[in-house]
mmCIF file of C-alpha atoms and ligand atoms in Angstrom:
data_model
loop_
_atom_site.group_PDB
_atom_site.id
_atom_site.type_symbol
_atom_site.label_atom_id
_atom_site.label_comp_id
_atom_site.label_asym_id
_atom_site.label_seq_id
_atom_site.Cartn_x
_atom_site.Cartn_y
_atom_site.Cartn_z
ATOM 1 C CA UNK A 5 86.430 143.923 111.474
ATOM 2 C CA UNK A 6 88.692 141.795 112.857
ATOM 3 C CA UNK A 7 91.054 139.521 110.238
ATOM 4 C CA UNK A 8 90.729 135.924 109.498
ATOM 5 C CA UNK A 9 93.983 134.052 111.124
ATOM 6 C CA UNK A 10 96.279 131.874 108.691
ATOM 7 C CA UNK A 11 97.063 128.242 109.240
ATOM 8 C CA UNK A 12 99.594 126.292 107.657
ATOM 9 C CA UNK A 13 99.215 122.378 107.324
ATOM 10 C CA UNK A 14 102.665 120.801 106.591
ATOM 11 C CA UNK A 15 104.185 116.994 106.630
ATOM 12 C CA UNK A 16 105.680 114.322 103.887
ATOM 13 C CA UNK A 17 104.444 113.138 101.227
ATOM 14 C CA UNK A 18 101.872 110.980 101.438
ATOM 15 C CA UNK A 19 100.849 112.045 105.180
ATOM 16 C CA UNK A 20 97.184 112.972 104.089
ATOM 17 C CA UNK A 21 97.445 116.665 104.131
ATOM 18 C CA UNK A 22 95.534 116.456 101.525
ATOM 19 C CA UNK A 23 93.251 114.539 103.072
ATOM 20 C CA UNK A 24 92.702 115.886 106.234
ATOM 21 C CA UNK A 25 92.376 119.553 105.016
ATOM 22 C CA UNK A 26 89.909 119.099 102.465
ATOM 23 C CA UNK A 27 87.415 117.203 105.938
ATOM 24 C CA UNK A 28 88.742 119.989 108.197
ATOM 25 C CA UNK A 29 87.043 122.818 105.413
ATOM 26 C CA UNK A 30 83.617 120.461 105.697
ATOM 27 C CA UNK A 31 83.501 121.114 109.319
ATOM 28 C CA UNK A 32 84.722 124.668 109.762
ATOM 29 C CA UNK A 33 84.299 127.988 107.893
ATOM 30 C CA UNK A 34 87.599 128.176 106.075
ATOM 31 C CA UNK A 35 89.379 128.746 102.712
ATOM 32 C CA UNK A 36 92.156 126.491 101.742
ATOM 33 C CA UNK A 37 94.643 128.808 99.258
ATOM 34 C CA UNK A 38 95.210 127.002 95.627
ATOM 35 C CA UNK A 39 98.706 126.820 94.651
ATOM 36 C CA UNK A 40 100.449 127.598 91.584
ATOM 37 C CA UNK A 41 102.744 125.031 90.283
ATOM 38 C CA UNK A 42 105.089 124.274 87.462
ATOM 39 C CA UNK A 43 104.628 120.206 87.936
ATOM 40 C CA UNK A 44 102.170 118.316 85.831
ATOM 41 C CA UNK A 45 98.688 117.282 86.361
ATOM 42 C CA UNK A 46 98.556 113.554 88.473
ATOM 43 C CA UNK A 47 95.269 111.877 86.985
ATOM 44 C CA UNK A 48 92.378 113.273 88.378
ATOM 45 C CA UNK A 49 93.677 116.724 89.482
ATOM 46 C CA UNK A 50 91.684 119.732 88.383
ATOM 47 C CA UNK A 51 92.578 123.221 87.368
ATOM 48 C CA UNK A 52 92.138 126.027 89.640
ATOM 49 C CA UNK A 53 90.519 123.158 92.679
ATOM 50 C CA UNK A 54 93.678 121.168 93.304
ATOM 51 C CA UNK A 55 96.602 123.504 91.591
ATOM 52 C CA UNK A 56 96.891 126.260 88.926
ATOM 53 C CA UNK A 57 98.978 124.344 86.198
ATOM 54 C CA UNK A 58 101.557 126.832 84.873
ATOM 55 C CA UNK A 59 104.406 126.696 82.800
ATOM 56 C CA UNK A 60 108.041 128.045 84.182
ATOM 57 C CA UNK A 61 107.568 130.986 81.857
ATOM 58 C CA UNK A 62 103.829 132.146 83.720
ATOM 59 C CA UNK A 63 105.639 131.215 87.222
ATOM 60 C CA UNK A 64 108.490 133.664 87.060
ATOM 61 C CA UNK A 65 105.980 136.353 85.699
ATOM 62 C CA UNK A 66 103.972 135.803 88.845
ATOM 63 C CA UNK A 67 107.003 135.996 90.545
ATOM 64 C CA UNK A 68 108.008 139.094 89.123
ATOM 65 C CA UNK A 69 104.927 141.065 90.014
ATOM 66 C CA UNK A 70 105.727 139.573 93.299
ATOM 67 C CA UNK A 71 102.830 137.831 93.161
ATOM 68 C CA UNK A 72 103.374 135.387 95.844
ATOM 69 C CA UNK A 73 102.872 135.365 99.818
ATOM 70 C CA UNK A 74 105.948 132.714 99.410
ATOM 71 C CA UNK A 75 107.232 130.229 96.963
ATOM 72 C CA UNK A 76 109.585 127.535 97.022
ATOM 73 C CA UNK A 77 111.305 124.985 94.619
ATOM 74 C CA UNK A 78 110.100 121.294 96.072
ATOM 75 C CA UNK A 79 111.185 117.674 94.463
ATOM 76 C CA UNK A 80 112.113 119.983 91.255
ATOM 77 C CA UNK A 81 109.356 122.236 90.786
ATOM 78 C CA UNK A 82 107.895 125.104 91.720
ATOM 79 C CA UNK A 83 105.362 126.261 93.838
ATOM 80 C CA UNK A 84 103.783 129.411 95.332
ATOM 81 C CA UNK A 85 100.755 130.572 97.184
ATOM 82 C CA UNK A 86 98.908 133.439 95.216
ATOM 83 C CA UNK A 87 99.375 136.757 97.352
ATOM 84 C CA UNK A 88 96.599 138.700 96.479
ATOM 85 C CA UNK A 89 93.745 135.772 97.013
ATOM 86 C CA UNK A 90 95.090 134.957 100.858
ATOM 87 C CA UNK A 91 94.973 138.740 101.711
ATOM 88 C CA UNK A 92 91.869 139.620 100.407
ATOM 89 C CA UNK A 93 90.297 136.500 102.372
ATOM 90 C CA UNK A 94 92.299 138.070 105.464
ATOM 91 C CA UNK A 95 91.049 141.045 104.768
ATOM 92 C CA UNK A 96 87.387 140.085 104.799
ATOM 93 C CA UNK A 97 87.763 138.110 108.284
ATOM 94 C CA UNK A 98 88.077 134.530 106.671
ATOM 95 C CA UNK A 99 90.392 131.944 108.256
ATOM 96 C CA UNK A 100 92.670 130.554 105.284
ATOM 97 C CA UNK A 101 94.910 127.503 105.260
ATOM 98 C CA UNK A 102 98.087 126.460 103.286
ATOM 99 C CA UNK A 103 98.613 123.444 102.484
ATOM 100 C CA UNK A 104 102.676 124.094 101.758
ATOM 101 C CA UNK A 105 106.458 122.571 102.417
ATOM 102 C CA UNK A 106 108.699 123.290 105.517
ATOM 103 C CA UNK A 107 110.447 125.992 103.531
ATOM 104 C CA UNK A 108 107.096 127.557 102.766
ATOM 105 C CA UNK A 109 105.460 127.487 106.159
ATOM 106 C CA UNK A 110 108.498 129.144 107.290
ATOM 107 C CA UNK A 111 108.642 131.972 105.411
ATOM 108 C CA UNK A 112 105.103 132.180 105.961
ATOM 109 C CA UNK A 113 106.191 132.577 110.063
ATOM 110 C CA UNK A 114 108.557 134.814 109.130
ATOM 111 C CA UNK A 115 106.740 137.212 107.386
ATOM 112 C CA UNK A 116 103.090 136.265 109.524
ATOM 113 C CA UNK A 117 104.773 136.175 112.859
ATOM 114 C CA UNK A 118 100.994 135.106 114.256
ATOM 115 C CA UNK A 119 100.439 132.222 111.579
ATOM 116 C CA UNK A 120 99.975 128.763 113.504
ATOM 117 C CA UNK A 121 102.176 126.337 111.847
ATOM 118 C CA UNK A 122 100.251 122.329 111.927
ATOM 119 C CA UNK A 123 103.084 119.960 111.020
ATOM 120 C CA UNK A 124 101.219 116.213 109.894
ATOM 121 C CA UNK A 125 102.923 113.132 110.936
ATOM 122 C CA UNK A 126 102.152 109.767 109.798
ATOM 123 C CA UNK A 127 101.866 106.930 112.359
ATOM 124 C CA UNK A 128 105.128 104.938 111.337
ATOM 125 C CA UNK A 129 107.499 105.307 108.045
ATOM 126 C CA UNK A 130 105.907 101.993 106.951
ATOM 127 C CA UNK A 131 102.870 103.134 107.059
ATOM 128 C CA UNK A 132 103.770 106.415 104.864
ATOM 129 C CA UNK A 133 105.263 104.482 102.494
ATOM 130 C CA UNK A 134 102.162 102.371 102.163
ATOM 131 C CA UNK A 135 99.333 105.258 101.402
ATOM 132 C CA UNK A 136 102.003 107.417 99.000
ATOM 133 C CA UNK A 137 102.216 103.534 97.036
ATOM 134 C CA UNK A 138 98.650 102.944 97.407
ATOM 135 C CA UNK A 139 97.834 106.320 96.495
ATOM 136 C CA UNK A 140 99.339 105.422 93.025
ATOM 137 C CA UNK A 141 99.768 108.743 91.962
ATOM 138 C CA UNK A 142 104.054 108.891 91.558
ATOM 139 C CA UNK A 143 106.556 107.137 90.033
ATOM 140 C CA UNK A 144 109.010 104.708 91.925
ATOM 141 C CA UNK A 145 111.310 107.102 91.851
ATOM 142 C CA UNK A 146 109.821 109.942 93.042
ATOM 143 C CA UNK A 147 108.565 107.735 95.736
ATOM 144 C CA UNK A 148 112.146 106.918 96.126
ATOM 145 C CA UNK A 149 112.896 110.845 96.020
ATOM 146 C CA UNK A 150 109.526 111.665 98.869
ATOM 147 C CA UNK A 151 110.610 108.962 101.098
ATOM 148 C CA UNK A 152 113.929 110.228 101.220
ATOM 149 C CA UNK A 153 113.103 113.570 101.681
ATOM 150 C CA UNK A 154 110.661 112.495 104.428
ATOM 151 C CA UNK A 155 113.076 111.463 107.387
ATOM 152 C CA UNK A 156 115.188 115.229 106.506
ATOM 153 C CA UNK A 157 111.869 116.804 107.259
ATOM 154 C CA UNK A 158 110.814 115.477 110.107
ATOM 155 C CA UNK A 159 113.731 117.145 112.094
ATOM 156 C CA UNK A 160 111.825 120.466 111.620
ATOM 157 C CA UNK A 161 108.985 119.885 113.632
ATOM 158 C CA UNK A 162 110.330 121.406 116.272
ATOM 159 C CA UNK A 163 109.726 124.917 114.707
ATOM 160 C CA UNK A 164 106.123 124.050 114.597
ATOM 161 C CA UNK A 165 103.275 124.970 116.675
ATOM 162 C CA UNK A 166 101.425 121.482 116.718
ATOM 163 C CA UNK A 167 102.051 118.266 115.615
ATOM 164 C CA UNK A 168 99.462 115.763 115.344
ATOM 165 C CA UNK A 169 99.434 112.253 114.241
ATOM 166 C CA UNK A 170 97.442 111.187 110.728
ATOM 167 C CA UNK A 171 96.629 107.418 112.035
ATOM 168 C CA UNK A 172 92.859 107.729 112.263
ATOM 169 C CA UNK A 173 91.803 109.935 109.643
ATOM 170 C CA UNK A 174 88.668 111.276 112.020
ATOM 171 C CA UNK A 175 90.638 111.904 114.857
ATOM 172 C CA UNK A 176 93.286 114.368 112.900
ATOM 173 C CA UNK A 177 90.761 116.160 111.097
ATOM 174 C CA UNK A 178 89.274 116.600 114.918
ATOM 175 C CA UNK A 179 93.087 117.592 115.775
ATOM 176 C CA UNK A 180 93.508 120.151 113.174
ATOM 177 C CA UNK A 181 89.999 121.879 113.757
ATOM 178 C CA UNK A 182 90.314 121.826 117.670
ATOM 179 C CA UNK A 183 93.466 123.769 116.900
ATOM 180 C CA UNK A 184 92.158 126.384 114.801
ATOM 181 C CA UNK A 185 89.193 126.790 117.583
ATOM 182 C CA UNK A 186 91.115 127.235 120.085
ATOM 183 C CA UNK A 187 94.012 129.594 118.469
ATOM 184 C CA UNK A 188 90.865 132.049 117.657
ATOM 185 C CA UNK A 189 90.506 132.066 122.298
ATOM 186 C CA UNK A 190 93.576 133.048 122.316
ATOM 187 C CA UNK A 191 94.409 136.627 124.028
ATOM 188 C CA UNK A 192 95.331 138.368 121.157
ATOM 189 C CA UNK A 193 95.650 142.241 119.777
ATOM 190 C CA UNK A 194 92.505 142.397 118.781
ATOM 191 C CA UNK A 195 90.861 141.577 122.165
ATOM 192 C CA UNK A 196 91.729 144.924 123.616
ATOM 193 C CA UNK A 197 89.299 146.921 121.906
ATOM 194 C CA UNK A 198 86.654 144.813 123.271
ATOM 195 C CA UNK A 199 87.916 145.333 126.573
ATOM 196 C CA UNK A 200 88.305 149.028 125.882
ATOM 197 C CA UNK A 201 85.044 148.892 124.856
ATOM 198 C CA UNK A 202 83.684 147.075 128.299
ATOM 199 C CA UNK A 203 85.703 149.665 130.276
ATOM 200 C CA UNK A 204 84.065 152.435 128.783
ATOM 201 C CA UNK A 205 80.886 150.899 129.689
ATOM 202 C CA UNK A 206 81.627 151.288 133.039
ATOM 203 C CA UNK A 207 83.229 154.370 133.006
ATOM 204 C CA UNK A 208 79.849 155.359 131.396
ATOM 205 C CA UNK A 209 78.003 154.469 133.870
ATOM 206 C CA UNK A 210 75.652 151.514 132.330
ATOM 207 C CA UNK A 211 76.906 149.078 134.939
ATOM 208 C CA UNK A 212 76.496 151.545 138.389
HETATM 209 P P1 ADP B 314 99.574 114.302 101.159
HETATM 210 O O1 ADP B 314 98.643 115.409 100.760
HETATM 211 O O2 ADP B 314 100.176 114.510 102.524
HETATM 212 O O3 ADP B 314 100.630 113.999 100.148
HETATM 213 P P2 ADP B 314 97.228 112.592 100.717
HETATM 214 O O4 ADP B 314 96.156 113.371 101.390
HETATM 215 O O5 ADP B 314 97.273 112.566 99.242
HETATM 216 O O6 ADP B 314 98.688 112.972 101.299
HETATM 217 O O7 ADP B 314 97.113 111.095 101.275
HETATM 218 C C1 ADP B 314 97.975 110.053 100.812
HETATM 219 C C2 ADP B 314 97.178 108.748 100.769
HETATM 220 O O8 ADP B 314 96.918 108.321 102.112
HETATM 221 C C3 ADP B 314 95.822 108.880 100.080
HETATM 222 O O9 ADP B 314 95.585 107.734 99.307
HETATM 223 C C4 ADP B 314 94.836 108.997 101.244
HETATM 224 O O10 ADP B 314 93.568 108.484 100.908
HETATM 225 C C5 ADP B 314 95.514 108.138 102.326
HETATM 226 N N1 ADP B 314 95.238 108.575 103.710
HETATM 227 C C6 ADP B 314 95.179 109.835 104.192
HETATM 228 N N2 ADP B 314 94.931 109.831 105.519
HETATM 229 C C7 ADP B 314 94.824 108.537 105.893
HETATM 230 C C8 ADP B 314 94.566 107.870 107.146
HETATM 231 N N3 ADP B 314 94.388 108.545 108.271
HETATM 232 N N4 ADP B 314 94.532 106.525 107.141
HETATM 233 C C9 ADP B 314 94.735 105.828 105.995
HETATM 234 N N5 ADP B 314 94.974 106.382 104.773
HETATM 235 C C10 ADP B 314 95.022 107.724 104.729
HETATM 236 P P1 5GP B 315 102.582 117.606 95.574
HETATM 237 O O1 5GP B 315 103.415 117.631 94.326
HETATM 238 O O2 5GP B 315 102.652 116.262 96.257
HETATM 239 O O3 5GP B 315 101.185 118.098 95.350
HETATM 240 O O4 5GP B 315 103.253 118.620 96.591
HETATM 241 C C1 5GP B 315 104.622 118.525 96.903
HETATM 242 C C2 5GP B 315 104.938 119.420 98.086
HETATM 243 O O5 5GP B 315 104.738 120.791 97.723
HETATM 244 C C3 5GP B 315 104.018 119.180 99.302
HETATM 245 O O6 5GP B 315 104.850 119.220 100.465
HETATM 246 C C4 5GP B 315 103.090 120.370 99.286
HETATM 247 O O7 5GP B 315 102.630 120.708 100.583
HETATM 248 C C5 5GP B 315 104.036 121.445 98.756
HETATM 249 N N1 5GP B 315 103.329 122.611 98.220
HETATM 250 C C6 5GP B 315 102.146 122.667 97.562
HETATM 251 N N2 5GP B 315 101.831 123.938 97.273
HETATM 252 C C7 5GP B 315 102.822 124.713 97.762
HETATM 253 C C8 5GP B 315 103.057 126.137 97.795
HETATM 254 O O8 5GP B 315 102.294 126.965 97.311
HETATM 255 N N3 5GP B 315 104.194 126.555 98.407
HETATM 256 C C9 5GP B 315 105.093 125.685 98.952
HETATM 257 N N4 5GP B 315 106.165 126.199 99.557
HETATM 258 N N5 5GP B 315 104.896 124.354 98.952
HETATM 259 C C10 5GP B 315 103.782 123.875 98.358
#
């Protein structure tokens, strides 16, 4: 059976990766990984759907049974995507997507040398600042702190694979799943045993 491919969605805070992921799963057939993370519940987030609240004591022990594809400290906490979940979904031929920081997604490359890294970019830095405010979820200073953080980032798009723009939320989402359609055309490893398979067709006969 041929594996499920891994994308990675990355971009500041308050791009709508969020956002855009959670429309992108409505339209295709994909799993987006849950996190583990030693920061605290924003109103409205729910165990297990938008994080696994942990303490720092359950992190490390994840960590220590290497229990993480990769893991990073972000804004001063931690988080890590849960190894065995991704793998198994892989393993059954399911597309998966993180939904993780620069650092992350590059380990992720690093160790996946055929992940396809998405990096999100808002429309203007006035506009990012207006949907992290209006999503009224952070303090002003770790507004402060995301902003900040925001213009360091953006250098490393160019170790991405795509970039696409978050103005109108349709036309991302549209973005993101045209990429992930077209990245499963693409001559790959797996293709030659189909070809194999059409050669011995012919060297069978079926086609004379
Ligand atoms: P991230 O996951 O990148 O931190 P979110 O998905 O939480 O960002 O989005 C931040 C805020 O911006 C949310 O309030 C969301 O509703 C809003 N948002 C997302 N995409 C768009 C868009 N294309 N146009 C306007 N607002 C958007
Ligand atoms: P937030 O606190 O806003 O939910 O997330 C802060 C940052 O952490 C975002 O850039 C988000 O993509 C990133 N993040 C979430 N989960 C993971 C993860 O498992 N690994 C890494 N490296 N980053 C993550």
């Amino acid at each position: 059976m041929q594996k499920g491919m891994l994308f990675v969605v990355s971009g500041p805070s308050g791009t709508g990766k969020g956002t855009v992921c959670k429309r992108v799963k409505k339209e295709l057939e994909i799993s987006i990984s849950v996190s583990m993370t030693t920061r605290k519940p924003r109103a409205g987030e729910i165990e297990g759907e938008s994080y696994y609240f942990v303490t720092h004591d359950e992190f490390r022990n994840a960590l220590k049974r290497n229990g993480f594809l990769e893991y990073a400290q972000v804004y001063g906490n931690y988080y890590g995507t849960p190894k065995a979940k991704v793998l198994e979904k892989l393993n059954a031929g399911m597309d998966v997507l993180l939904e993780i920081d620069i650092q992350g997604a590059l380990n992720v490359k690093k160790a996946f040398p055929d992940s396809i890294l998405i990096f999100l970019l808002p429309p203007s830095l006035e506009e990012l600042e207006k949907r992290i405010v209006a999503r009224g979820t952070e303090t002003e200073e770790a507004i402060r702190l995301r902003l900040g953080e925001s213009l360091r980032e953006l250098s490393y798009v160019y170790q991405y694979d795509y970039c696409i723009i978050n103005d109108e939320l349709q036309d991302a989402v549209d973005a993101v799943a045209s990429v992930i359609r077209a990245e499963h055309a693409r001559v790959r490893k797996g293709i030659r045993e189909l070809i194999q398979s059409y050669e011995k067709s012919i060297k069978g006969g079926f086609l004379l």
